[in-house]
Tab-separated table of C-alpha atoms in Angstrom:
chain	number	residue	atom	x	y	z
A	1	MET	CA	85.144	96.437	106.927
A	2	GLU	CA	87.573	94.899	109.364
A	3	ILE	CA	91.349	94.579	109.409
A	4	LEU	CA	92.083	91.250	111.055
A	5	ARG	CA	94.352	90.556	113.969
A	6	GLN	CA	96.709	87.614	113.621
A	7	GLU	CA	94.628	85.435	115.945
A	8	GLN	CA	91.741	85.766	113.440
A	9	TYR	CA	93.725	84.505	110.465
A	10	GLY	CA	92.395	80.964	110.779
A	11	GLU	CA	88.866	82.143	110.031
A	12	TYR	CA	90.053	83.988	106.943
A	13	GLU	CA	92.122	81.024	105.732
A	14	ALA	CA	89.140	78.683	105.978
A	15	PHE	CA	87.039	81.145	103.954
A	16	VAL	CA	89.588	81.585	101.155
A	17	LYS	CA	90.416	77.900	100.903
A	18	ALA	CA	86.727	77.004	100.433
A	19	HIS	CA	85.903	79.779	97.933
A	20	ARG	CA	85.984	79.106	94.178
A	21	ALA	CA	87.605	82.504	93.676
A	22	GLY	CA	90.331	81.653	96.189
A	23	SER	CA	93.993	81.481	95.260
A	24	PHE	CA	97.124	80.192	96.960
A	25	MET	CA	98.407	83.765	96.629
A	26	GLN	CA	95.544	84.914	98.875
A	27	SER	CA	96.371	82.313	101.522
A	28	VAL	CA	97.899	83.362	104.834
A	29	ARG	CA	100.624	80.848	103.996
A	30	TRP	CA	101.679	83.019	101.059
A	31	THR	CA	102.844	85.733	103.444
A	32	LYS	CA	105.645	83.421	104.572
A	33	VAL	CA	106.757	82.838	100.996
A	34	LYS	CA	106.739	86.608	100.456
A	35	TYR	CA	108.493	87.122	103.776
A	36	ASN	CA	110.188	90.322	102.605
A	37	TRP	CA	106.794	92.014	102.120
A	38	GLY	CA	104.571	93.180	104.950
A	39	HIS	CA	100.898	92.278	104.934
A	40	GLN	CA	97.430	93.015	106.268
A	41	ILE	CA	94.193	91.095	105.809
A	42	VAL	CA	90.917	92.929	105.206
A	43	VAL	CA	87.482	91.286	105.400
A	44	SER	CA	83.872	92.265	104.866
A	45	ARG	CA	81.217	90.583	107.018
A	46	ASP	CA	77.522	89.905	106.524
A	47	ALA	CA	74.777	90.768	109.000
A	48	ALA	CA	75.445	87.556	110.927
A	49	GLY	CA	79.150	88.346	111.267
A	50	ALA	CA	80.386	85.718	108.784
A	51	ILE	CA	83.080	86.651	106.263
A	52	ARG	CA	81.530	87.390	102.872
A	53	GLY	CA	84.682	88.739	101.246
A	54	GLY	CA	88.364	88.908	102.065
A	55	MET	CA	91.634	90.209	100.747
A	56	LEU	CA	95.267	89.616	101.636
A	57	ILE	CA	97.195	92.799	100.923
A	58	LEU	CA	100.958	92.540	100.527
A	59	ILE	CA	102.929	95.663	101.418
A	60	ARG	CA	106.241	96.523	99.777
A	61	LYS	CA	108.247	99.463	101.008
A	62	VAL	CA	109.638	101.818	98.373
A	63	PRO	CA	111.908	104.887	98.694
A	64	LEU	CA	110.938	107.887	100.823
A	65	GLY	CA	108.962	105.805	103.289
A	66	ARG	CA	106.057	105.052	100.933
A	67	ALA	CA	104.541	101.660	100.103
A	68	LEU	CA	102.947	99.690	97.290
A	69	LEU	CA	99.875	97.688	98.334
A	70	TYR	CA	99.088	94.613	96.254
A	71	ALA	CA	96.364	91.956	96.541
A	72	PRO	CA	97.546	89.128	94.256
A	73	ARG	CA	94.507	87.449	92.682
A	74	GLY	CA	92.349	89.263	95.203
A	75	PRO	CA	89.821	90.031	96.416
A	76	VAL	CA	88.106	86.735	97.211
A	77	CYS	CA	84.338	87.239	97.130
A	78	ASP	CA	81.409	87.494	94.759
A	79	LEU	CA	83.208	89.794	92.351
A	80	HIS	CA	79.939	91.372	91.211
A	81	ASP	CA	78.788	92.342	94.691
A	82	ARG	CA	79.434	96.070	94.645
A	83	GLU	CA	78.766	96.453	98.364
A	84	VAL	CA	81.442	93.915	99.291
A	85	ILE	CA	84.007	95.297	96.831
A	86	ALA	CA	83.414	98.835	98.123
A	87	ASP	CA	83.754	97.636	101.720
A	88	LEU	CA	87.046	95.912	100.989
A	89	LEU	CA	88.287	99.011	99.197
A	90	GLU	CA	87.652	100.991	102.378
A	91	GLY	CA	89.886	98.469	104.113
A	92	ALA	CA	92.614	99.016	101.525
A	93	LYS	CA	92.340	102.763	102.099
A	94	GLU	CA	92.832	102.269	105.836
A	95	VAL	CA	95.863	100.042	105.202
A	96	ALA	CA	97.243	102.748	102.918
A	97	LYS	CA	96.892	105.311	105.711
A	98	ARG	CA	98.761	103.076	108.130
A	99	HIS	CA	101.634	102.352	105.744
A	100	LYS	CA	101.781	105.513	103.601
A	101	GLY	CA	100.616	103.634	100.543
A	102	TYR	CA	100.830	105.491	97.249
A	103	LEU	CA	99.078	102.762	95.210
A	104	PHE	CA	96.749	99.815	95.785
A	105	LYS	CA	96.792	97.188	93.010
A	106	MET	CA	94.595	94.128	92.600
A	107	ASP	CA	94.189	91.543	89.828
A	108	PRO	CA	91.191	89.315	90.599
A	109	TYR	CA	89.935	86.412	88.497
A	110	VAL	CA	87.950	88.783	86.265
A	111	LEU	CA	87.658	87.917	82.579
A	112	THR	CA	88.569	90.379	79.835
A	113	GLU	CA	84.973	90.536	78.617
A	114	ASP	CA	83.503	91.237	82.080
A	115	GLU	CA	82.406	94.802	81.342
A	116	GLY	CA	80.166	94.828	84.413
A	117	PHE	CA	83.083	94.437	86.823
A	118	ILE	CA	85.317	96.810	84.870
A	119	GLN	CA	82.649	99.529	84.904
A	120	MET	CA	81.981	99.010	88.610
A	121	ALA	CA	85.700	99.221	89.416
A	122	ARG	CA	86.038	102.468	87.475
A	123	GLU	CA	83.026	103.931	89.262
A	124	LEU	CA	84.685	103.065	92.583
A	125	GLY	CA	87.779	105.011	91.526
A	126	PHE	CA	90.065	102.328	90.094
A	127	ALA	CA	92.203	103.052	87.050
A	128	PHE	CA	92.160	100.278	84.460
A	129	THR	CA	94.142	99.846	81.262
A	130	PRO	CA	92.704	97.145	78.964
A	131	ASP	CA	94.790	94.717	76.936
A	132	MET	CA	98.051	95.181	78.791
A	133	GLY	CA	100.832	93.233	77.109
A	134	ASP	CA	102.611	90.084	78.210
A	135	PHE	CA	105.220	90.583	80.947
A	136	THR	CA	103.820	94.033	81.848
A	137	THR	CA	101.578	92.792	84.678
A	138	PHE	CA	102.407	91.057	87.966
A	139	GLN	CA	100.373	87.959	87.050
A	140	THR	CA	99.877	86.488	83.598
A	141	ARG	CA	96.765	87.741	81.821
A	142	ASN	CA	96.436	84.827	79.396
A	143	ASN	CA	96.348	81.366	80.933
A	144	TYR	CA	95.621	77.947	79.514
A	145	MET	CA	93.080	76.086	81.643
A	146	LEU	CA	91.486	72.672	81.660
A	147	ASP	CA	88.042	72.037	83.150
A	148	ILE	CA	88.239	68.791	85.147
A	149	GLU	CA	85.166	69.236	87.316
A	150	ASN	CA	83.395	65.903	87.966
A	151	LYS	CA	85.426	64.199	85.242
A	152	THR	CA	87.158	60.835	85.391
A	153	PRO	CA	90.777	60.411	84.275
A	154	GLU	CA	89.508	58.554	81.223
A	155	GLU	CA	87.238	61.447	80.267
A	156	VAL	CA	90.018	63.980	80.743
A	157	MET	CA	92.546	62.011	78.703
A	158	ALA	CA	89.992	61.505	75.932
A	159	GLY	CA	90.140	65.271	75.363
A	160	PHE	CA	93.887	65.239	74.654
A	161	HIS	CA	95.294	65.357	71.151
A	162	SER	CA	96.024	61.788	70.057
A	163	LYS	CA	99.747	62.548	69.784
A	164	TRP	CA	99.771	63.728	73.421
A	165	ARG	CA	98.144	60.478	74.586
A	166	TYR	CA	100.751	58.584	72.575
A	167	ASN	CA	103.586	60.606	74.130
A	168	ILE	CA	102.384	59.847	77.661
A	169	ARG	CA	102.415	56.132	76.906
A	170	LEU	CA	105.770	56.479	75.136
A	171	ALA	CA	107.366	58.022	78.225
A	172	GLN	CA	106.054	55.166	80.342
A	173	ARG	CA	107.312	52.542	77.860
A	174	LYS	CA	110.750	54.173	77.771
A	175	GLY	CA	111.011	53.871	81.548
A	176	VAL	CA	110.486	57.509	82.498
A	177	THR	CA	109.168	57.836	86.034
A	178	CYS	CA	107.423	60.839	87.557
A	179	GLY	CA	106.978	61.312	91.287
A	180	VAL	CA	106.661	63.724	94.189
A	181	TYR	CA	109.833	64.661	96.060
A	182	ASP	CA	110.625	66.707	99.147
A	183	GLU	CA	112.804	69.803	99.405
A	184	SER	CA	115.972	67.718	99.607
A	185	HIS	CA	115.605	67.335	95.815
A	186	VAL	CA	115.289	71.053	95.091
A	187	ASP	CA	118.918	71.162	93.917
A	188	GLU	CA	118.034	68.869	91.004
A	189	PHE	CA	115.024	71.010	90.116
A	190	TYR	CA	117.090	74.173	90.382
A	191	GLN	CA	119.711	72.851	87.974
A	192	LEU	CA	116.922	72.141	85.491
A	193	MET	CA	115.592	75.671	86.036
A	194	LYS	CA	118.999	77.136	85.206
A	195	VAL	CA	119.130	75.114	81.987
A	196	THR	CA	115.606	76.242	81.087
A	197	GLY	CA	116.338	79.887	81.878
A	198	ASP	CA	119.462	79.841	79.727
A	199	ARG	CA	117.613	78.129	76.887
A	200	ASP	CA	114.545	80.361	76.919
A	201	GLY	CA	116.199	83.608	77.966
A	202	PHE	CA	114.558	84.440	81.288
A	203	ILE	CA	115.850	85.166	84.793
A	204	ILE	CA	115.022	82.466	87.306
A	205	ARG	CA	114.173	82.849	90.989
A	206	PRO	CA	116.711	81.920	93.675
A	207	LYS	CA	116.701	78.336	94.873
A	208	GLU	CA	115.595	79.495	98.320
A	209	TYR	CA	112.329	80.779	96.857
A	210	PHE	CA	111.335	77.295	95.703
A	211	VAL	CA	112.290	75.865	99.082
A	212	ARG	CA	110.066	78.427	100.804
A	213	MET	CA	107.136	77.565	98.534
A	214	LEU	CA	107.389	73.890	99.387
A	215	ARG	CA	107.989	74.476	103.076
A	216	GLU	CA	105.495	77.250	103.776
A	217	LEU	CA	102.622	76.137	101.563
A	218	GLY	CA	103.157	72.587	102.790
A	219	PRO	CA	102.676	69.230	101.045
A	220	GLU	CA	98.897	69.605	101.027
A	221	HIS	CA	99.173	72.707	98.868
A	222	CYS	CA	102.498	72.525	97.049
A	223	ARG	CA	104.493	69.713	95.467
A	224	LEU	CA	107.793	69.240	93.691
A	225	TYR	CA	107.468	66.811	90.787
A	226	LEU	CA	110.502	65.318	89.054
A	227	CYS	CA	110.779	63.002	86.066
A	228	TYR	CA	113.741	60.634	85.978
A	229	TYR	CA	115.216	58.741	83.090
A	230	GLU	CA	118.094	56.306	83.568
A	231	GLY	CA	118.721	57.694	87.036
A	232	LYS	CA	118.833	61.371	86.050
A	233	ALA	CA	116.256	64.122	86.633
A	234	ILE	CA	115.283	65.444	83.195
A	235	SER	CA	112.224	67.574	83.986
A	236	GLY	CA	110.437	68.994	86.993
A	237	ALA	CA	107.694	71.277	88.253
A	238	ILE	CA	106.540	73.212	91.288
A	239	THR	CA	102.767	72.867	91.424
A	240	THR	CA	100.189	74.244	93.844
A	241	GLN	CA	96.756	72.982	94.845
A	242	TYR	CA	94.403	75.316	96.649
A	243	ALA	CA	90.721	76.320	96.584
A	244	GLY	CA	89.834	73.624	94.051
A	245	LYS	CA	92.529	74.636	91.568
A	246	THR	CA	95.796	72.920	90.709
A	247	CYS	CA	98.297	75.358	89.182
A	248	TYR	CA	101.417	74.445	87.226
A	249	VAL	CA	103.464	77.378	88.508
A	250	TYR	CA	107.083	76.590	87.569
A	251	GLY	CA	108.344	74.088	85.043
A	252	ALA	CA	111.833	73.097	83.936
A	253	SER	CA	113.458	70.563	81.652
A	254	ASP	CA	116.864	69.440	80.465
A	255	ASN	CA	118.045	69.981	76.922
A	256	ALA	CA	118.777	66.264	76.604
A	257	MET	CA	116.378	63.327	76.488
A	258	ARG	CA	113.404	65.408	75.459
A	259	ASN	CA	112.561	62.686	72.960
A	260	VAL	CA	111.377	60.411	75.794
A	261	MET	CA	108.563	62.910	76.472
A	262	PRO	CA	108.910	63.489	80.234
A	263	ASN	CA	106.852	66.682	80.202
A	264	HIS	CA	103.767	64.965	78.827
A	265	LEU	CA	103.941	62.323	81.549
A	266	MET	CA	104.572	64.968	84.207
A	267	GLN	CA	101.486	66.979	83.242
A	268	TRP	CA	99.356	63.859	83.295
A	269	THR	CA	100.698	62.893	86.720
A	270	MET	CA	99.909	66.357	88.121
A	271	MET	CA	96.417	66.291	86.608
A	272	ASN	CA	95.766	63.042	88.416
A	273	TRP	CA	96.691	64.730	91.713
A	274	ALA	CA	94.092	67.386	90.891
A	275	MET	CA	91.409	64.832	90.071
A	276	GLU	CA	92.162	62.688	93.116
A	277	ASN	CA	91.336	65.664	95.331
A	278	GLY	CA	88.180	66.722	93.517
A	279	ASN	CA	89.564	69.894	91.952
A	280	PHE	CA	87.444	71.665	89.359
A	281	LEU	CA	90.301	73.280	87.423
A	282	TYR	CA	93.790	72.483	86.192
A	283	ASP	CA	95.601	75.720	85.379
A	284	PHE	CA	98.604	75.462	83.072
A	285	GLN	CA	99.266	79.151	83.841
A	286	GLY	CA	100.730	81.613	81.356
A	287	ILE	CA	100.904	81.363	77.570
A	288	PRO	CA	102.764	84.553	76.619
A	289	HIS	CA	102.467	85.641	72.986
A	290	TYR	CA	100.174	82.707	72.233
A	291	GLN	CA	98.664	84.484	69.217
A	292	ASP	CA	102.019	84.935	67.449
A	293	GLU	CA	103.136	81.710	65.780
A	294	ASP	CA	106.520	83.242	64.989
A	295	HIS	CA	107.307	84.198	68.579
A	296	PRO	CA	109.850	82.017	70.471
A	297	ASN	CA	107.284	81.469	73.262
A	298	TYR	CA	104.639	80.074	70.922
A	299	GLY	CA	105.855	76.556	71.646
A	300	VAL	CA	104.657	76.926	75.251
A	301	TYR	CA	101.111	77.455	73.993
A	302	ARG	CA	101.363	74.658	71.425
A	303	PHE	CA	102.435	72.190	74.128
A	304	LYS	CA	99.668	73.162	76.555
A	305	LYS	CA	97.034	73.265	73.824
A	306	GLY	CA	97.568	69.574	73.164
A	307	PHE	CA	95.912	68.761	76.494
A	308	GLY	CA	92.552	69.985	75.285
A	309	GLY	CA	91.829	72.992	77.499
A	310	GLN	CA	91.095	76.563	76.527
A	311	VAL	CA	92.626	80.027	76.598
A	312	VAL	CA	91.318	82.127	79.481
A	313	SER	CA	92.101	85.845	79.346
A	314	PHE	CA	91.870	87.959	82.480
A	315	ALA	CA	91.172	91.682	82.455
A	316	GLY	CA	94.408	92.479	84.270
A	317	GLU	CA	95.274	94.978	86.988
A	318	PHE	CA	93.080	97.541	88.713
A	319	ASP	CA	94.923	100.434	90.373
A	320	TYR	CA	93.644	102.725	93.091
A	321	VAL	CA	96.102	105.606	93.157
A	322	PHE	CA	96.552	107.544	96.397
A	323	SER	CA	99.462	109.712	95.223
A	324	PRO	CA	99.562	110.297	91.425
A	325	GLY	CA	102.783	112.333	91.557
A	326	PHE	CA	104.654	109.727	93.547
A	327	LYS	CA	103.349	106.970	91.264
A	328	LYS	CA	104.831	108.795	88.255
A	329	PHE	CA	108.145	109.007	90.100
A	330	VAL	CA	108.159	105.262	90.849
A	331	ASP	CA	107.012	104.331	87.324
A	332	PHE	CA	109.829	106.392	85.824
A	333	GLY	CA	112.392	104.675	88.045
A	334	GLU	CA	111.079	101.211	87.155
A	335	GLN	CA	111.194	101.972	83.436
A	336	ALA	CA	114.786	103.157	83.770
A	337	VAL	CA	115.766	99.933	85.541
A	338	LYS	CA	114.016	97.826	82.880
A	339	ALA	CA	115.820	99.707	80.110
A	340	LEU	CA	119.162	99.134	81.819
A	341	ARG	CA	118.474	95.419	82.203
A	342	HIS	CA	117.481	95.196	78.531
A	343	VAL	CA	120.805	96.748	77.509
A	344	GLN	CA	122.695	94.391	79.817
A	345	ARG	CA	120.939	91.354	78.316
A	346	LYS	CA	121.761	92.493	74.782
A	347	LEU	CA	125.408	92.994	75.719
A	348	THR	CA	125.534	89.562	77.321
A	349	THR	CA	123.953	87.768	74.370
A	350	SER	CA	126.142	89.638	71.863
A	351	GLY	CA	129.356	88.922	73.762
A	352	GLY	CA	129.892	92.544	74.773
A	353	ASP	CA	131.482	93.587	78.039
């Protein structure tokens, strides 16, 4: 186990970027997006000194001088190599000592049915709760994904529902354009995000967050897509590309002109970016409540399903608790805040004051 110095970060970045289990959230660049968190990077090396596993740990200070440690979509390694996982855990323990961590949390790309990993994690001391619900975990557990490895655009499009292929062509015939834009166009995207948040009832991130994503991840790894119709932006997305995966992270659309199908064209345009760079996966990201046809979010799943991918369910979060009593204290405080926010939302939607 080794905790890297900053001058060693380039070696780690090259490892994560080339690994199929890598994620943009495990990139050194992500630390600049999450600038208000601290961080440390832990690696495990083989006998020759090469990195065989790595983990970016974000550090968030909480009251009383303690800290939450979190490895988003980490670690990056052979997730069934017990020796490497155990070595990286020792690194997390050392980071916890340095920063008074009360909890270390990780959520690697481990599938729900991967009993081997789950059992190994429990044996190493991790707490794991199966089947955690939507919006209860840091990252979405249920994603919609499309395998594009070694496929041509024609082969990928052939897997779409016929109506989705028609809608892509319809958008083009109607004069909808979709392109990549720099951060000077974030205002247009942000206005669409506000419309989407109001329509679908969720709180959106500040505009500055999207600017940081574009700026710090850089054009190689993050793009702003906008669709225009008759001179007006009517849909947009913030999309990442890293470690062979293109991820549709944030999407937004206007309430008007949805009949010209900009979102279908936008997805197809972003898929082509993925294929142009030899990616093996296009990740549509979360599909909350996808099994409930009566839920308001079911439409998200129905839209993504039309592109011919599949539901991929991840096991969720694995917690290594250093201070059980303090964790209960923090959990209680977070639940109280969530309850207060729920009441505030109900008052707002009902016209109360």
